[in-house]
Short mmCIF file of C-alpha atoms in Angstrom, two decimals:
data_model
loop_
_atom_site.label_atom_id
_atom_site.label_comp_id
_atom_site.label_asym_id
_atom_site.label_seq_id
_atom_site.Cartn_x
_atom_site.Cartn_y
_atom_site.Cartn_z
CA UNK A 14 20.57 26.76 -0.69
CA UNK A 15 18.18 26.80 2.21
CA UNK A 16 17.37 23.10 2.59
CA UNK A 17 14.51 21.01 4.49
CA UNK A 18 15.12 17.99 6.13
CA UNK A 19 12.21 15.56 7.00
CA UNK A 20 13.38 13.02 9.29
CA UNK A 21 10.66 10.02 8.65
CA UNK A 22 9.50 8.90 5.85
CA UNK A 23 5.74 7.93 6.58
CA UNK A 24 2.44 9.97 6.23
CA UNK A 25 3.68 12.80 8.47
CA UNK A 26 7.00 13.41 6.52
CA UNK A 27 5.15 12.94 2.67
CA UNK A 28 2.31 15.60 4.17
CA UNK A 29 4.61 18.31 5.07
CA UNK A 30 7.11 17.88 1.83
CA UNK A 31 3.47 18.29 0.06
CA UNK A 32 2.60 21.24 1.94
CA UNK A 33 6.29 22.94 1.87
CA UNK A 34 5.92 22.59 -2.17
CA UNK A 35 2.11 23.78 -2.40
CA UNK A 36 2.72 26.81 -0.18
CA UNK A 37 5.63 27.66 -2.64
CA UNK A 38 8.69 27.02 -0.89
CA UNK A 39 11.42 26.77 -3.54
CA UNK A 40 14.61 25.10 -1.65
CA UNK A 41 15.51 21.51 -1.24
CA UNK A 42 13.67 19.66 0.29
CA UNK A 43 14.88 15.91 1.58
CA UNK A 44 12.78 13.65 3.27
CA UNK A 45 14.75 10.58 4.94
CA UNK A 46 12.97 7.48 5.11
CA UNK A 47 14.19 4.25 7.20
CA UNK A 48 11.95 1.97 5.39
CA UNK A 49 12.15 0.64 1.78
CA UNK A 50 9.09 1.89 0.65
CA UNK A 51 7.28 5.19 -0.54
CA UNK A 52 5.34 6.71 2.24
CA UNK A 53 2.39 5.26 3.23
CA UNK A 54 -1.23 5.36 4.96
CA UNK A 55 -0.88 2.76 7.84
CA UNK A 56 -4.95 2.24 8.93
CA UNK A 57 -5.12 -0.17 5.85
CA UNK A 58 -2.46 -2.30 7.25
CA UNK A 59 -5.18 -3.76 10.06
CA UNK A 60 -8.14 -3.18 7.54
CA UNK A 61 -8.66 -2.55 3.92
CA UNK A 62 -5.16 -4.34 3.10
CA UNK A 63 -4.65 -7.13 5.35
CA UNK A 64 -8.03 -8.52 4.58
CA UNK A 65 -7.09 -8.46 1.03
CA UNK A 66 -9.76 -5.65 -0.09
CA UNK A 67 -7.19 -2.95 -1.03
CA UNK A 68 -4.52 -3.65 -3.26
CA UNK A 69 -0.86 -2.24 -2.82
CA UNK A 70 -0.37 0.66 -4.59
CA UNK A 71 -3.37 2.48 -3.06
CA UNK A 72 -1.79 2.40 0.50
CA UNK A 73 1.22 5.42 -0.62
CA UNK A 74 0.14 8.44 -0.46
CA UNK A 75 1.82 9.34 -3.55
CA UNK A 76 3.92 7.98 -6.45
CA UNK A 77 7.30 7.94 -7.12
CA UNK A 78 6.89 10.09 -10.13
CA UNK A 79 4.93 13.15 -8.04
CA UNK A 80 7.86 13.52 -5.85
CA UNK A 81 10.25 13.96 -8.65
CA UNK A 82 7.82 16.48 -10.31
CA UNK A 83 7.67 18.13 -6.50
CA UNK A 84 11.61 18.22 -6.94
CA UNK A 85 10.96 16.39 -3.19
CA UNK A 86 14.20 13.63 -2.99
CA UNK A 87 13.34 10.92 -0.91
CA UNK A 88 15.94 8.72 0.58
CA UNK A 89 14.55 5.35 0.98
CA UNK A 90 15.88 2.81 3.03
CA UNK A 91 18.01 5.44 5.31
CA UNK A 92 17.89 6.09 8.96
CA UNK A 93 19.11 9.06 10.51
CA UNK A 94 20.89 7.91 13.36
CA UNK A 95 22.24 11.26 14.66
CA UNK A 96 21.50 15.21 15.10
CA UNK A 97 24.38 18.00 15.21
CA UNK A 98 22.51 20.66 16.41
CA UNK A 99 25.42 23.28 16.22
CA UNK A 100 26.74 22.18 13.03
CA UNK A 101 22.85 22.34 11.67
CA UNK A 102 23.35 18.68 10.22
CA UNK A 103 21.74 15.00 10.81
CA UNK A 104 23.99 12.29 9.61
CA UNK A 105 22.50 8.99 8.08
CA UNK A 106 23.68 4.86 8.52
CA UNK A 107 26.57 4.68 6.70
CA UNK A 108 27.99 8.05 7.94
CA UNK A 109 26.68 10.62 5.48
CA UNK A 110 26.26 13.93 6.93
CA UNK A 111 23.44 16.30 5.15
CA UNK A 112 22.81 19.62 6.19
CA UNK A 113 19.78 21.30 7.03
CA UNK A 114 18.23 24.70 7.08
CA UNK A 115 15.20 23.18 9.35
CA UNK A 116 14.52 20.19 10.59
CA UNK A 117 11.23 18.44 10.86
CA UNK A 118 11.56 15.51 13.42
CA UNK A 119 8.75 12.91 11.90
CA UNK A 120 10.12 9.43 13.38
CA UNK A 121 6.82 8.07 14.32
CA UNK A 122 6.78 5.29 17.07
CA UNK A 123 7.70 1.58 16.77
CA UNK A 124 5.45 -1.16 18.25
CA UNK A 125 5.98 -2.55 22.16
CA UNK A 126 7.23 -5.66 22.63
CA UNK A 127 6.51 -8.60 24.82
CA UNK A 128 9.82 -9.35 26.28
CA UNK A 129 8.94 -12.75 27.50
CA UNK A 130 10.53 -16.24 26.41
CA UNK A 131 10.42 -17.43 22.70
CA UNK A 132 9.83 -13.60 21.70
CA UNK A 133 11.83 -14.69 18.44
CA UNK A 134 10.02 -17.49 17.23
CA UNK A 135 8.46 -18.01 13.75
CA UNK A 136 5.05 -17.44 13.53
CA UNK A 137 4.87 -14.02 16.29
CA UNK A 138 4.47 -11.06 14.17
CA UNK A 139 3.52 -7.19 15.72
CA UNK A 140 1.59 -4.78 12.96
CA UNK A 141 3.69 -1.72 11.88
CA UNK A 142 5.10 -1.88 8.42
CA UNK A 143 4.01 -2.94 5.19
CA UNK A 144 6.32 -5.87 5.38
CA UNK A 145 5.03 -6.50 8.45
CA UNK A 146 1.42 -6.44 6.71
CA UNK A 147 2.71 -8.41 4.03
CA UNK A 148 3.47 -11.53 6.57
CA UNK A 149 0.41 -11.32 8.16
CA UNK A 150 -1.79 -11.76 5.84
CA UNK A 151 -0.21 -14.59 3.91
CA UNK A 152 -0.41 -16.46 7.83
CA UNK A 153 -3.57 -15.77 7.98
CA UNK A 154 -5.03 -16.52 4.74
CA UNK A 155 -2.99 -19.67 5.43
CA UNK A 156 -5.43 -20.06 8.10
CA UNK A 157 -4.28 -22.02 11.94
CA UNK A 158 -5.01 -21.15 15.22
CA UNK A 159 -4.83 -16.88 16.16
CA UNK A 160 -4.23 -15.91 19.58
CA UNK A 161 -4.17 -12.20 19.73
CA UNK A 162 -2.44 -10.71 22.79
CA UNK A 163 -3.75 -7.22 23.28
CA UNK A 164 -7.03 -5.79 23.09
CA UNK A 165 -5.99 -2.39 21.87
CA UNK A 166 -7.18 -1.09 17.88
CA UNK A 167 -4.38 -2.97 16.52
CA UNK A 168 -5.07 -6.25 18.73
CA UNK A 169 -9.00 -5.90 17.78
CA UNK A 170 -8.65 -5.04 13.85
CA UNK A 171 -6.40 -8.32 13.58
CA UNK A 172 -8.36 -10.76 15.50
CA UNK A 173 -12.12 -9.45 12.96
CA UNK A 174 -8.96 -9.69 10.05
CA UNK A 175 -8.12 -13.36 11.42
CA UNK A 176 -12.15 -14.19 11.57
CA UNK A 177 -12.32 -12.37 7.81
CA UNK A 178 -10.08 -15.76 6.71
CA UNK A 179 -11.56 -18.59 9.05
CA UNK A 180 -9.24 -18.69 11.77
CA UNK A 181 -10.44 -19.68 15.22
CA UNK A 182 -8.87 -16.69 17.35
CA UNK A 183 -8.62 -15.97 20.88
CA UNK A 184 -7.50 -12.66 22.51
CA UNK A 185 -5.54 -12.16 25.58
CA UNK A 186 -6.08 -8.77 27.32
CA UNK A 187 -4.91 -8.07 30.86
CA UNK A 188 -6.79 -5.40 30.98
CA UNK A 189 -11.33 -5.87 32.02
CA UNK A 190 -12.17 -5.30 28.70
CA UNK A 191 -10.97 -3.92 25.63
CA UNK A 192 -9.87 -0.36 25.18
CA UNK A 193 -10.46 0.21 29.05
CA UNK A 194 -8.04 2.89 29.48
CA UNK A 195 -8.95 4.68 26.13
CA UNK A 196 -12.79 4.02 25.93
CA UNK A 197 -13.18 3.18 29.70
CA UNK A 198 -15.45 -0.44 30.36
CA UNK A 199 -18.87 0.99 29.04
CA UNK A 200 -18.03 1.37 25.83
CA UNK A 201 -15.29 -1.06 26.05
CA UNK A 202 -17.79 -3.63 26.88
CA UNK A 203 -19.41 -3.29 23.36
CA UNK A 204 -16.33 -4.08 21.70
CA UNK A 205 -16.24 -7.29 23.72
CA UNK A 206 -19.90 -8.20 22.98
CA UNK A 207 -19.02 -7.36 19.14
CA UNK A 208 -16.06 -10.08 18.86
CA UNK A 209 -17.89 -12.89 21.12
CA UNK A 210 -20.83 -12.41 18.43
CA UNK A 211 -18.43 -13.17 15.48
CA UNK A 212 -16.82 -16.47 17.59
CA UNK A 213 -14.08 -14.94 19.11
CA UNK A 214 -12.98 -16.30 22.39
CA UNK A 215 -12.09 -13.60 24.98
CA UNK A 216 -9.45 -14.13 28.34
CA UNK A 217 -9.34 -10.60 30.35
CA UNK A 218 -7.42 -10.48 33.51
CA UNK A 219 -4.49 -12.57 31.53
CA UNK A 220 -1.23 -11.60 31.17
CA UNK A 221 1.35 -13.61 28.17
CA UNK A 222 3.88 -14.98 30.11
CA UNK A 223 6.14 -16.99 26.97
CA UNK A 224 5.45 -18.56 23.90
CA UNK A 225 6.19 -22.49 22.96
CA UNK A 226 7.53 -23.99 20.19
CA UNK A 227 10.75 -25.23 18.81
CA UNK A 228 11.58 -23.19 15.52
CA UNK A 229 7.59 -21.76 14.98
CA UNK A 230 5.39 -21.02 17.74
CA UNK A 231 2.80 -23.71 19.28
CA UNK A 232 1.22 -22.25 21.92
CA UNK A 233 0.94 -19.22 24.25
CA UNK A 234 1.79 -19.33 27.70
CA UNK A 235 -0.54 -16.86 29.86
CA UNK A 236 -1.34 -16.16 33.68
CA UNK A 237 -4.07 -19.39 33.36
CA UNK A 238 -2.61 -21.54 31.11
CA UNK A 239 -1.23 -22.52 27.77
CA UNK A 240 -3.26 -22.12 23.95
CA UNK A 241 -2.45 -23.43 21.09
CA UNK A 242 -1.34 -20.71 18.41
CA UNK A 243 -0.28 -21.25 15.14
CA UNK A 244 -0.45 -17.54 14.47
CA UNK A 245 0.40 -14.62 17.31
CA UNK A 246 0.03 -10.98 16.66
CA UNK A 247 1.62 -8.94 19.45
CA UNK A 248 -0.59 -5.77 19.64
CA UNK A 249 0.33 -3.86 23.04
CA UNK A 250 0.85 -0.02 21.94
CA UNK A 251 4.01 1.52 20.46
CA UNK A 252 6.43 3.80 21.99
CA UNK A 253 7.10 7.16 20.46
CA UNK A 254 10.56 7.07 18.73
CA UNK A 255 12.57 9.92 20.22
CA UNK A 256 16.24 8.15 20.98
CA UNK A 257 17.08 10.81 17.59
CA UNK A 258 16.17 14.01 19.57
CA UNK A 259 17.06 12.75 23.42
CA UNK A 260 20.46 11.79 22.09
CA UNK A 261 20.66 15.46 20.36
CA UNK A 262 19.77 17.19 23.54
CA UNK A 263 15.92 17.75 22.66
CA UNK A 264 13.47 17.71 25.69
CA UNK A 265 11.38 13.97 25.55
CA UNK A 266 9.48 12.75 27.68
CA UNK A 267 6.22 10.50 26.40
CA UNK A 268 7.32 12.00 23.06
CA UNK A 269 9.17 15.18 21.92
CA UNK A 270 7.78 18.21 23.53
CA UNK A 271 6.90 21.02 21.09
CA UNK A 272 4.89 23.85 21.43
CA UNK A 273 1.05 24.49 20.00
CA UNK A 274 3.19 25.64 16.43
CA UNK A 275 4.45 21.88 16.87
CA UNK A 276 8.38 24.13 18.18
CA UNK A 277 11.00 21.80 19.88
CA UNK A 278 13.68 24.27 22.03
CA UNK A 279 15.53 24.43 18.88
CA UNK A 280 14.16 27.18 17.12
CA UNK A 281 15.11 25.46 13.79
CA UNK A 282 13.79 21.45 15.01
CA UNK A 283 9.70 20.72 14.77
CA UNK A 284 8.17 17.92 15.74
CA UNK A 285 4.87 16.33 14.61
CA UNK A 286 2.67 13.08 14.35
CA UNK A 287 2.99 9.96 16.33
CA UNK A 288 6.45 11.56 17.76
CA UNK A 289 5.84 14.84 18.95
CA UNK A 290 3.59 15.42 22.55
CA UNK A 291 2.08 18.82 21.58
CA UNK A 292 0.93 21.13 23.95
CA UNK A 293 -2.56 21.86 23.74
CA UNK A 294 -4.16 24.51 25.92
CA UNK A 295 -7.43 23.15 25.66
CA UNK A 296 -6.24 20.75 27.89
CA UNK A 297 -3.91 22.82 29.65
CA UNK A 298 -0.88 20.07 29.23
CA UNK A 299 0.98 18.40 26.03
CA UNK A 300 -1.08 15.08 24.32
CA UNK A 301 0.79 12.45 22.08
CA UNK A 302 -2.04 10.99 19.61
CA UNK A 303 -0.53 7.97 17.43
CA UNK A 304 -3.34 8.05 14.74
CA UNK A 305 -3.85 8.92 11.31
CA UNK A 306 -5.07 12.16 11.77
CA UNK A 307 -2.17 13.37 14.13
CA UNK A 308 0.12 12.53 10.76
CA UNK A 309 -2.16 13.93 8.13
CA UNK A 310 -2.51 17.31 9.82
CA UNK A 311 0.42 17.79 11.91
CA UNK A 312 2.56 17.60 9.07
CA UNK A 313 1.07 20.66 6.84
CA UNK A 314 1.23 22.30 10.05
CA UNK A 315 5.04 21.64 10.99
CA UNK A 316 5.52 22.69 7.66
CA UNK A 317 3.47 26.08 7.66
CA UNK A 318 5.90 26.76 11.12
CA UNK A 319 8.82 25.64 9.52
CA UNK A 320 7.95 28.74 7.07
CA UNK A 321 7.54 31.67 9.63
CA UNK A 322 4.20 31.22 9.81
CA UNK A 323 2.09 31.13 13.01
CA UNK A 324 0.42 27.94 13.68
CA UNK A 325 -1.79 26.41 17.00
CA UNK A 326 -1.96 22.65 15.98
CA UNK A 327 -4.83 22.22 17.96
CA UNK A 328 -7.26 19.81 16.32
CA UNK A 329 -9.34 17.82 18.36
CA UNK A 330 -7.83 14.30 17.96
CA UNK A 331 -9.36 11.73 16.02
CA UNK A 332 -9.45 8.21 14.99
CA UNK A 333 -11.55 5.07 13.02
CA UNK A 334 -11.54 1.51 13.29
CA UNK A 335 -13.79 -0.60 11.19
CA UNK A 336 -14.53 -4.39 12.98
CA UNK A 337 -16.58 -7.05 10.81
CA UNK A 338 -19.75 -4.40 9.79
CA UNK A 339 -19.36 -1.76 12.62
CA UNK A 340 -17.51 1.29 11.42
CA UNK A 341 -16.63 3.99 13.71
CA UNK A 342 -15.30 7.23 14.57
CA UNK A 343 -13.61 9.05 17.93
CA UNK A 344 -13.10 12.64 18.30
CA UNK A 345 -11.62 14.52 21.42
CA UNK A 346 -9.51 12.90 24.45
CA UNK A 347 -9.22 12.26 28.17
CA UNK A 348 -6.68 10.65 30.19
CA UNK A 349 -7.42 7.44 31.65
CA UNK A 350 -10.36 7.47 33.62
CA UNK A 351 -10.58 11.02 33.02
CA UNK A 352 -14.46 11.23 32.99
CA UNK A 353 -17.06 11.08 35.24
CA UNK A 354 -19.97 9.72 32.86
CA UNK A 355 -20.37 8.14 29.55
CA UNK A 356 -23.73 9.04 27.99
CA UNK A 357 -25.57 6.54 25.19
CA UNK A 358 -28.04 7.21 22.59
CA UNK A 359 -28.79 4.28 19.59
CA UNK A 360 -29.27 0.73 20.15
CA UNK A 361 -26.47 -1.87 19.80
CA UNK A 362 -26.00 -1.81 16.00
CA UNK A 363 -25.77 2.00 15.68
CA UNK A 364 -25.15 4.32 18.27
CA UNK A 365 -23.47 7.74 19.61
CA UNK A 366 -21.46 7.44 23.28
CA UNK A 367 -20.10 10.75 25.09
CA UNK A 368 -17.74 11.18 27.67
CA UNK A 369 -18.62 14.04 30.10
CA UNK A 370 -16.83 15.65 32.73
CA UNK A 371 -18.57 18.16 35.03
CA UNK A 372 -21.52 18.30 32.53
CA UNK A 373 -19.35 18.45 29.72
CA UNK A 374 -18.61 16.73 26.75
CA UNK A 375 -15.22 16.21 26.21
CA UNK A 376 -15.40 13.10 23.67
CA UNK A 377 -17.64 11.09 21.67
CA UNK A 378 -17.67 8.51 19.52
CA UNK A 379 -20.59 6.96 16.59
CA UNK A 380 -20.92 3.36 15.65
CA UNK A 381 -22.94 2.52 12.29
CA UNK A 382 -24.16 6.20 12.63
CA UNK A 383 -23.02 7.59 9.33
CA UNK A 384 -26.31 9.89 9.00
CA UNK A 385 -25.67 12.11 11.86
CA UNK A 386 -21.47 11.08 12.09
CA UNK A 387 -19.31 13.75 14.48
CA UNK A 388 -19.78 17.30 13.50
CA UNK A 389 -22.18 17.84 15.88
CA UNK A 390 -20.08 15.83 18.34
CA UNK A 391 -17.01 18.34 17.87
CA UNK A 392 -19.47 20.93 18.49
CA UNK A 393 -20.14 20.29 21.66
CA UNK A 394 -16.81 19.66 22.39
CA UNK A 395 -15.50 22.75 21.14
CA UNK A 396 -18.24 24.96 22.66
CA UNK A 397 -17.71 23.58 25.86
CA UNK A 398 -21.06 23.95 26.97
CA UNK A 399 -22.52 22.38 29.65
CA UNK A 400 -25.24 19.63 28.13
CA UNK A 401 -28.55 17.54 29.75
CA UNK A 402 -27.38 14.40 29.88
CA UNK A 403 -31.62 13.05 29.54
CA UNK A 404 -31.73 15.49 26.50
CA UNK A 405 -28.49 14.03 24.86
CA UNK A 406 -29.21 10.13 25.24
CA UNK A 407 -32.74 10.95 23.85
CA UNK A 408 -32.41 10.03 20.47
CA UNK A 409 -35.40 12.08 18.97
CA UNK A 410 -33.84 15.19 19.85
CA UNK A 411 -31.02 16.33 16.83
CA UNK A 412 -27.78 16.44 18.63
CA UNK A 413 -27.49 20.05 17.05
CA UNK A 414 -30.22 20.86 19.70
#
């Protein structure tokens, strides 16, 4: 029987079973999951969920009964810890071999951690998993002292969770501001200004050097000094998960390279979500994205490729974060400091930014600005015109002008 194997069991993996069974494949189709649970959406985990405003069940993106009606077997709780490329097989913990037909490489990534003294104590947590969720927000609706270190999405989404219950929180970011290397300090500068309005104390330029305590932690030892902590939430990125296809002879690099039709150089291994680095030739080079919409449409498209079909998984990446009552949203991409203006239009509480390079716009993001939101942002991306800067901060003239 011609059988698919999803290695992964998270939002990637359940999208592609789902679009293998609605674009009537017929064969087996298994879909290997390390972690306990059904897959899952992850944004909740720093928003909706860990401030206790969505309950459990709506974070999977389906239940257990769909698969069964999908004839989809998922195998909870099950790591694939090796590839056989010749024998066309993955084997699982515990030795099991199962054999595969093609392979759909949907590991994910895992967070980064701070190897630095007391690492293991009580009382540290990083953001990943449900169960990871799950201790988090009974600490912090235990309320203490939060010390975030890391002013990345995850690092800023806990600290306006820790706020949501009470706690005094400070966050520790090496970096001059937050999201510097993915917003740059203009824009990062407003997410500053956001947190220091809703009491959050701010250290930049400070690295975590250990954390104190005997059992649970009590404080966290930085660059300039030691703060109390009851509570630390680790939030410094997350590393693409490719020891599977390295160890199987795949090429990885920041990620498992695949082609635009999401192709590793095994004709019968794909690649897609927080995993795969995907070339895109908009950008003439490959671009690993770790957010939600990398895993809701790569999937369907590793699974259309996985069919014969032809695919270019070229979406312009995209993300959300929503922080006390500013929502917003982020389409396109640039390397770090990979722009040579950022453009604003709005006022503080609800605004568009652009990055431009050579004239061009080659991101953008909206706070609060839910009227005109980002299809006329991807526009110009897409079009790759060359804009007025004066004309696009103005906001009296429609960005579809």
């Amino acid at each position: 029987m011609t059988t698919f194997v999803i290695a992964g069991g998270g939002l990637t993996g359940a999208k592609a079973a789902e679009t293998l069974r609605v674009e009537g494949f017929d064969g087996r189709v298994v879909l290997v999951g390390a972690e306990p649970d059904l897959p899952y959406e992850r944004p909740p985990l720093s928003k909706g969920y860990l401030l206790d405003q969505d309950d459990r069940a709506s974070v999977f993106v389906h239940e257990e009964k769909w698969y069964v009606d999908q004839r989809i077997e998922v195998l909870t709780g099950r790591r694939v810890t090796a590839l056989d490329r010749a024998a066309h097989e993955v084997e699982l913990a515990g030795g099991e071999r199962l054999g595969y037909t093609k392979l759909l490489l949907a590991t994910g990534a895992s967070p980064r951690r701070l190897r630095v003294p007391g690492n293991d104590l009580d009382g540290v947590h990083y953001l990943r998993r449900l169960a990871h969720a799950d201790r988090l927000r009974d600490a912090l609706a235990a309320g203490g002292r939060v010390v975030v270190a890391g002013a990345g999405w995850v690092g800023l989404e806990t600290a306006a969770a820790a706020r949501h219950y009470g706690c005094p929180v400070t966050i520790v970011e090496p970096g001059p501001t937050p999201l510097h290397a993915t917003l740059g300090p203009e824009v990062g500068g407003y997410f500053a200004d956001l947190h220091r309005r809703h009491g959050v104390e701010l250290r930049f330029g400070t690295g975590v050097t250990g954390f104190a305590g005997d059992s649970a932690v009590s404080a966290v030892l930085t660059d300039d000094g030691e703060i109390p902590a009851d509570v630390v939430v680790v939030g410094i990125g997350a590393r693409p998960e490719t020891q599977l296809a390295a160890e199987a002879g795949l090429a990885v690099d920041d990620g498992v390279l695949v082609d635009a039709g999401l192709r590793t150089d095994d004709p019968d291994v794909f690649a897609a979500g927080d995993v795969a680095s995907v070339w895109q030739e908009r950008y003439g080079r490959r671009v690993r994205v770790e957010h939600w919409a990398a895993a809701t449409n790569g999937g369907p498209a590793a699974a259309l490729a996985m069919l014969g079909r032809e695919v270019v998984h070229d979406d312009l990446p995209y993300f959300f974060s929503d922080q006390y009552d500013a929502g917003m949203e982020f389409t396109g991409w640039f390397p770090p400091g990979g722009y040579d203006r950022v453009v604003t239009r709005g006022d503080a509480e609800a605004f568009h930014a652009f990055w431009l390079t050579g004239g061009r716009v080659v991101a953008g993001l909206h706070v609060n600005k839910w009227d005109e939101g980002l299809d006329a942002v991807r526009e110009l991306i897409l079009s790759g015109r060359t804009v007025d800067a004066d004309r696009l901060a103005d906001p009296a003239r429609p960005l579809t002008d």
